C-alpha cells in the first residue's frame, strides 16, 4: 500500500523519548537504596567499609540530581547523547560503589543491569552496545580490583572462586539477555504503536472521503429539481423569443449553464448534507467500489457473486463503513500489485454470514512469512520481483496490517493462504495459483438493518 501523505516517526529508538525527570526519579530511588544498604551493613552487620568514600559516591549522585532539577525544566527530554551520558554516569557511580564494597562478593553488583536495560528500551543500538560493553568491562575489573569486605573482627569475607566466577558469568549473561530482550520488546511495541497510528490516519482519511462523497451526492440529488426547472423555463423562453435574438441568446445561455451545473455535480460523483442512502449498498456495489481505483492498472479484475447452496438468492445489502471499504481496497491493491494478469473477487453469502475472497494468479505468499502476514512492517510477498511488479512503490509493509486491523474491527475473520504450492513451476500451476485472502463476517455485523427508516439527512459542517 502506498501511504501517500502519511509520515510516520522513525522506527529506530530515539533518546528524546526519555524524560529527564524519569531518570532523576530512578536515581533518587537508587540513592535511597544505596544509603539503606550502607547503613545496614555498617550498623547491623558491623562490616568495615570505607564509609567516607561510600558516602562521597552517594553524595555525587545527590548533587547531580539537585543540579539537574535546578538547571532544567520538569518536561526536559534528553537527546541521544544526554541520555547516554546520564546512564553512563549512573553506571560508573554504581561500579565505584561496588569497588568499595567487596566487588562481586557484594550481591548488589547485579544492579549494573539497570542502566543497560533502560538504554536497550529507549536508546539506539550503538548507544546500548557501548553501555553494555562498559558494564561488562567495569564488572570484570571489579573481579580483580576491589576493596574486600571485612567483618567487625577484621576477618575478610571470602567466597569460593567458582562462585565468584559464576556470579560474574550470570551478570554478563544478564546484561546480554536483558539488553536483547528489552530492546526486542520495546521495538515491537514501538512498531505496533506506529502501525496503529498509520491505521488511524488511513481510517480518518477514508472517513473524510466518504463524508465528502455523500455530501456531493446529496447536493446533486437535491439540486436536480431546481436545475430541471431552470432548464424547462429556459426552453420555454427560447420558444417564445424566436424573433428577439439578443434575449434568445440569453435564454440559451441560461439553459447551457444549468446543464453545466448538472454535469459538474455528476462528475464530482458524489459534497450540504450526508445522504443516508449512501450509508448502505449491495455487496457487489461495495466490492466494486473498493476495487475501482485498481481496475485500470493493466490487470483484469473479475467479479463473481452467488449465494451458498440453500441460501437466499437476494444479495445482502451491507453497511458502507469506511473501515470495510478501505480494508478491502488494500487487499485488492495487494492482489493487483502481484498478479500476473488476473485478480478474482468473489462474494458469497448465507443467511448467517458473508464471505469475500480475493485471489490472484501471482507467486503467492512466501511460506516463511505466511504465518506473520498482518504483522506491522512485514512484507507480504517476495522482495526480489517487487521493484518490477510495483514500480514507484514506497510502502512500509503496513498495507496488509492496516487492512487486517480495519476489517477485524468491523467483525471480520481473515485468513491468508496460497491457492497452490508456490514452488511449482509455472507450467504446472492452475489458473488461480496465487495468494488467497478470505474475509468472513457474521451477517449481523455487516448487513444493513432492513425495514428501518433511515431518518433525516444530517448536515456536515466544515
Short mmCIF file of C-alpha atoms in Angstrom, two decimals, residues 202-456:
data_model
loop_
_atom_site.label_atom_id
_atom_site.label_comp_id
_atom_site.label_asym_id
_atom_site.label_seq_id
_atom_site.Cartn_x
_atom_site.Cartn_y
_atom_site.Cartn_z
CA UNK A 202 -5.82 5.92 6.97
CA UNK A 203 -9.26 5.38 8.51
CA UNK A 204 -9.67 9.11 9.16
CA UNK A 205 -8.77 9.82 5.54
CA UNK A 206 -11.24 7.24 4.28
CA UNK A 207 -13.96 8.64 6.58
CA UNK A 208 -13.33 12.13 5.24
CA UNK A 209 -13.56 10.92 1.64
CA UNK A 210 -16.74 9.00 2.40
CA UNK A 211 -18.36 12.02 4.03
CA UNK A 212 -17.31 14.23 1.14
CA UNK A 213 -18.72 11.76 -1.35
CA UNK A 214 -22.03 11.71 0.50
CA UNK A 215 -22.18 15.50 0.57
CA UNK A 216 -21.63 15.76 -3.19
CA UNK A 217 -24.20 13.08 -3.97
CA UNK A 218 -26.79 14.68 -1.73
CA UNK A 219 -26.17 18.08 -3.32
CA UNK A 220 -26.53 16.62 -6.80
CA UNK A 221 -29.78 14.93 -5.79
CA UNK A 222 -31.32 17.95 -4.08
CA UNK A 223 -30.25 20.42 -6.79
CA UNK A 224 -31.67 18.21 -9.53
CA UNK A 225 -35.22 19.62 -9.24
CA UNK A 226 -34.34 23.35 -9.34
CA UNK A 227 -31.87 22.76 -12.20
CA UNK A 228 -34.54 20.86 -14.14
CA UNK A 229 -36.95 23.75 -13.54
CA UNK A 230 -34.40 26.26 -14.79
CA UNK A 231 -33.81 24.11 -17.86
CA UNK A 232 -37.55 23.84 -18.56
CA UNK A 233 -38.16 27.59 -18.15
CA UNK A 234 -35.19 28.43 -20.37
CA UNK A 235 -36.57 26.10 -23.10
CA UNK A 236 -39.98 27.81 -22.93
CA UNK A 237 -38.34 31.25 -23.11
CA UNK A 238 -36.33 30.17 -26.16
CA UNK A 239 -39.55 29.13 -27.89
CA UNK A 240 -41.19 32.49 -27.18
CA UNK A 241 -38.14 34.64 -28.06
CA UNK A 242 -37.50 33.42 -31.59
CA UNK A 243 -37.86 36.94 -33.03
CA UNK A 244 -35.56 38.56 -30.43
CA UNK A 245 -32.04 37.21 -31.00
CA UNK A 246 -30.40 39.02 -28.05
CA UNK A 247 -32.91 37.72 -25.50
CA UNK A 248 -32.94 34.33 -27.22
CA UNK A 249 -29.18 34.05 -26.73
CA UNK A 250 -29.57 34.91 -23.02
CA UNK A 251 -32.22 32.20 -22.59
CA UNK A 252 -30.00 29.68 -24.38
CA UNK A 253 -27.08 30.66 -22.10
CA UNK A 254 -29.24 30.03 -19.00
CA UNK A 255 -30.08 26.54 -20.29
CA UNK A 256 -26.44 25.78 -21.06
CA UNK A 257 -25.29 26.88 -17.61
CA UNK A 258 -27.96 24.72 -15.99
CA UNK A 259 -26.65 21.76 -17.99
CA UNK A 260 -23.11 22.66 -16.95
CA UNK A 261 -24.10 22.68 -13.25
CA UNK A 262 -25.69 19.26 -13.69
CA UNK A 263 -22.56 17.87 -15.37
CA UNK A 264 -20.24 19.32 -12.72
CA UNK A 265 -22.23 17.69 -9.94
CA UNK A 266 -22.32 14.41 -11.82
CA UNK A 267 -18.55 14.46 -12.46
CA UNK A 268 -17.82 15.19 -8.82
CA UNK A 269 -19.55 11.93 -8.28
CA UNK A 270 -20.99 12.40 -5.18
CA UNK A 271 -20.38 17.42 -1.36
CA UNK A 272 -24.53 20.24 2.05
CA UNK A 273 -25.79 17.04 3.57
CA UNK A 274 -24.76 13.46 4.26
CA UNK A 275 -27.14 11.29 2.25
CA UNK A 276 -28.14 8.36 4.44
CA UNK A 277 -28.93 6.26 1.35
CA UNK A 278 -25.18 6.15 0.68
CA UNK A 279 -24.51 4.54 4.03
CA UNK A 280 -25.52 1.15 2.61
CA UNK A 281 -25.11 -0.68 -0.67
CA UNK A 282 -25.42 -4.17 -2.14
CA UNK A 283 -22.43 -6.41 -1.55
CA UNK A 284 -21.46 -6.28 -5.23
CA UNK A 285 -21.55 -2.47 -5.32
CA UNK A 286 -19.36 -2.20 -2.20
CA UNK A 287 -16.79 -4.63 -3.62
CA UNK A 288 -16.71 -2.83 -6.96
CA UNK A 289 -16.24 0.48 -5.15
CA UNK A 290 -13.32 -0.97 -3.18
CA UNK A 291 -11.70 -2.32 -6.35
CA UNK A 292 -12.42 0.71 -8.56
CA UNK A 293 -9.10 2.59 -8.05
CA UNK A 294 -7.16 -0.53 -9.17
CA UNK A 295 -9.22 -1.69 -12.16
CA UNK A 296 -7.30 0.39 -14.71
CA UNK A 297 -3.79 -0.73 -13.78
CA UNK A 298 -3.26 -3.26 -16.56
CA UNK A 299 -4.66 -6.30 -14.72
CA UNK A 300 -8.04 -7.91 -15.32
CA UNK A 301 -10.35 -7.86 -12.29
CA UNK A 302 -13.20 -10.35 -12.40
CA UNK A 303 -16.16 -10.37 -10.01
CA UNK A 304 -18.50 -13.19 -9.07
CA UNK A 305 -21.37 -13.09 -6.58
CA UNK A 306 -23.51 -16.04 -5.59
CA UNK A 307 -25.31 -17.46 -2.57
CA UNK A 308 -24.09 -20.63 -0.92
CA UNK A 309 -26.29 -23.60 -1.78
CA UNK A 310 -29.61 -23.37 0.02
CA UNK A 311 -29.18 -19.69 0.93
CA UNK A 312 -31.42 -16.79 -0.13
CA UNK A 313 -30.83 -15.65 -3.70
CA UNK A 314 -31.19 -11.98 -2.81
CA UNK A 315 -27.84 -10.26 -2.45
CA UNK A 316 -27.34 -8.78 1.04
CA UNK A 317 -27.25 -5.02 1.50
CA UNK A 318 -24.27 -4.13 3.67
CA UNK A 319 -23.14 -1.04 5.54
CA UNK A 320 -20.65 1.08 3.58
CA UNK A 321 -18.42 1.62 6.57
CA UNK A 322 -15.11 3.37 5.78
CA UNK A 323 -13.02 0.71 7.50
CA UNK A 324 -14.60 -2.01 5.35
CA UNK A 325 -14.13 -0.15 2.06
CA UNK A 326 -10.56 0.90 2.90
CA UNK A 327 -9.58 -2.55 4.20
CA UNK A 328 -10.94 -4.33 1.12
CA UNK A 329 -9.27 -1.72 -1.12
CA UNK A 330 -5.90 -2.52 0.45
CA UNK A 331 -6.41 -6.25 -0.13
CA UNK A 332 -7.37 -5.65 -3.76
CA UNK A 333 -4.35 -3.39 -4.25
CA UNK A 334 -2.03 -6.06 -2.88
CA UNK A 335 -3.55 -8.66 -5.21
CA UNK A 336 -3.32 -6.37 -8.26
CA UNK A 337 0.28 -5.45 -7.40
CA UNK A 338 1.44 -9.07 -7.50
CA UNK A 339 -0.94 -10.65 -10.01
CA UNK A 340 0.41 -11.63 -13.42
CA UNK A 341 -2.78 -10.96 -15.39
CA UNK A 342 -5.93 -11.51 -13.34
CA UNK A 343 -7.49 -10.91 -9.93
CA UNK A 344 -10.70 -12.66 -8.90
CA UNK A 345 -13.03 -11.10 -6.32
CA UNK A 346 -15.75 -13.40 -5.05
CA UNK A 347 -18.68 -12.65 -2.80
CA UNK A 348 -20.71 -15.41 -1.15
CA UNK A 349 -23.43 -15.30 1.47
CA UNK A 350 -25.70 -17.39 3.59
CA UNK A 351 -28.46 -16.24 5.89
CA UNK A 352 -25.87 -16.04 8.69
CA UNK A 353 -22.57 -14.94 7.11
CA UNK A 354 -20.92 -13.07 4.26
CA UNK A 355 -17.63 -14.22 2.70
CA UNK A 356 -15.35 -12.17 0.47
CA UNK A 357 -12.48 -13.93 -1.27
CA UNK A 358 -9.68 -12.21 -3.23
CA UNK A 359 -7.46 -14.42 -5.39
CA UNK A 360 -4.66 -13.60 -7.82
CA UNK A 361 -2.50 -15.52 -10.27
CA UNK A 362 0.83 -14.34 -8.91
CA UNK A 363 3.51 -16.23 -6.98
CA UNK A 364 1.57 -16.31 -3.72
CA UNK A 365 2.77 -15.67 -0.18
CA UNK A 366 6.24 -16.95 0.74
CA UNK A 367 5.88 -19.91 3.14
CA UNK A 368 8.38 -18.39 5.57
CA UNK A 369 6.21 -15.31 6.23
CA UNK A 370 2.69 -16.58 5.71
CA UNK A 371 2.28 -17.10 9.44
CA UNK A 372 3.25 -13.49 10.15
CA UNK A 373 1.13 -11.79 7.50
CA UNK A 374 -0.75 -8.92 9.05
CA UNK A 375 2.03 -8.00 11.47
CA UNK A 376 3.26 -4.42 11.03
CA UNK A 377 6.28 -3.82 8.76
CA UNK A 378 6.25 -7.37 7.35
CA UNK A 379 6.44 -7.52 3.57
CA UNK A 380 3.77 -9.81 2.21
CA UNK A 381 5.47 -11.08 -0.96
CA UNK A 382 8.95 -11.82 -2.24
CA UNK A 383 11.25 -8.81 -2.32
CA UNK A 384 13.13 -9.81 -5.47
CA UNK A 385 10.41 -9.12 -8.06
CA UNK A 386 8.93 -6.28 -6.08
CA UNK A 387 10.67 -3.48 -7.97
CA UNK A 388 9.49 -4.82 -11.31
CA UNK A 389 5.94 -5.55 -10.18
CA UNK A 390 5.43 -2.42 -8.15
CA UNK A 391 7.20 0.47 -9.89
CA UNK A 392 7.36 3.58 -7.75
CA UNK A 393 6.23 1.62 -4.72
CA UNK A 394 7.07 3.34 -1.45
CA UNK A 395 5.18 1.16 1.01
CA UNK A 396 6.34 0.36 4.51
CA UNK A 397 4.90 -3.14 4.97
CA UNK A 398 1.76 -1.65 6.52
CA UNK A 399 -0.82 -2.32 3.81
CA UNK A 400 -1.97 -5.75 4.98
CA UNK A 401 -1.64 -4.75 8.63
CA UNK A 402 -3.97 -1.80 8.07
CA UNK A 403 -6.39 -3.93 6.06
CA UNK A 404 -6.39 -6.69 8.68
CA UNK A 405 -6.83 -4.24 11.56
CA UNK A 406 -9.66 -2.32 9.91
CA UNK A 407 -11.54 -5.41 8.75
CA UNK A 408 -11.18 -7.17 12.09
CA UNK A 409 -12.51 -4.03 13.74
CA UNK A 410 -15.63 -4.46 11.61
CA UNK A 411 -16.07 -8.05 12.79
CA UNK A 412 -14.29 -9.95 10.01
CA UNK A 413 -12.16 -13.05 10.42
CA UNK A 414 -9.27 -13.07 7.93
CA UNK A 415 -7.26 -15.99 6.63
CA UNK A 416 -4.26 -15.84 4.31
CA UNK A 417 -3.25 -18.80 2.17
CA UNK A 418 -1.90 -19.87 -1.20
CA UNK A 419 -4.14 -21.36 -3.87
CA UNK A 420 -1.41 -23.82 -4.81
CA UNK A 421 2.16 -24.78 -3.97
CA UNK A 422 4.25 -21.65 -4.70
CA UNK A 423 7.25 -23.84 -5.57
CA UNK A 424 5.53 -25.50 -8.55
CA UNK A 425 6.92 -24.49 -11.95
CA UNK A 426 4.67 -22.05 -13.82
CA UNK A 427 3.56 -24.64 -16.40
CA UNK A 428 2.15 -26.92 -13.65
CA UNK A 429 0.16 -24.27 -11.84
CA UNK A 430 -3.61 -23.85 -12.23
CA UNK A 431 -5.08 -20.55 -13.38
CA UNK A 432 -5.78 -19.37 -9.85
CA UNK A 433 -2.35 -20.10 -8.47
CA UNK A 434 -1.50 -17.08 -6.30
CA UNK A 435 -2.47 -15.73 -2.90
CA UNK A 436 -5.93 -16.20 -1.40
CA UNK A 437 -7.28 -13.78 1.20
CA UNK A 438 -10.64 -14.63 2.72
CA UNK A 439 -12.70 -12.37 4.98
CA UNK A 440 -15.79 -13.75 6.73
CA UNK A 441 -18.35 -11.61 8.58
CA UNK A 442 -21.36 -12.63 10.58
CA UNK A 443 -24.41 -11.28 8.77
CA UNK A 444 -25.38 -9.32 11.89
CA UNK A 445 -22.05 -7.44 11.83
CA UNK A 446 -22.17 -6.48 8.15
CA UNK A 447 -25.76 -6.30 6.91
CA UNK A 448 -27.65 -3.01 6.89
CA UNK A 449 -30.81 -3.06 9.04
CA UNK A 450 -33.89 -3.81 6.98
CA UNK A 451 -37.33 -2.28 7.40
CA UNK A 452 -35.97 0.66 9.41
CA UNK A 453 -36.48 4.29 8.40
CA UNK A 454 -33.22 5.98 7.51
CA UNK A 455 -34.12 9.25 9.19
CA UNK A 456 -33.29 12.77 8.17
#
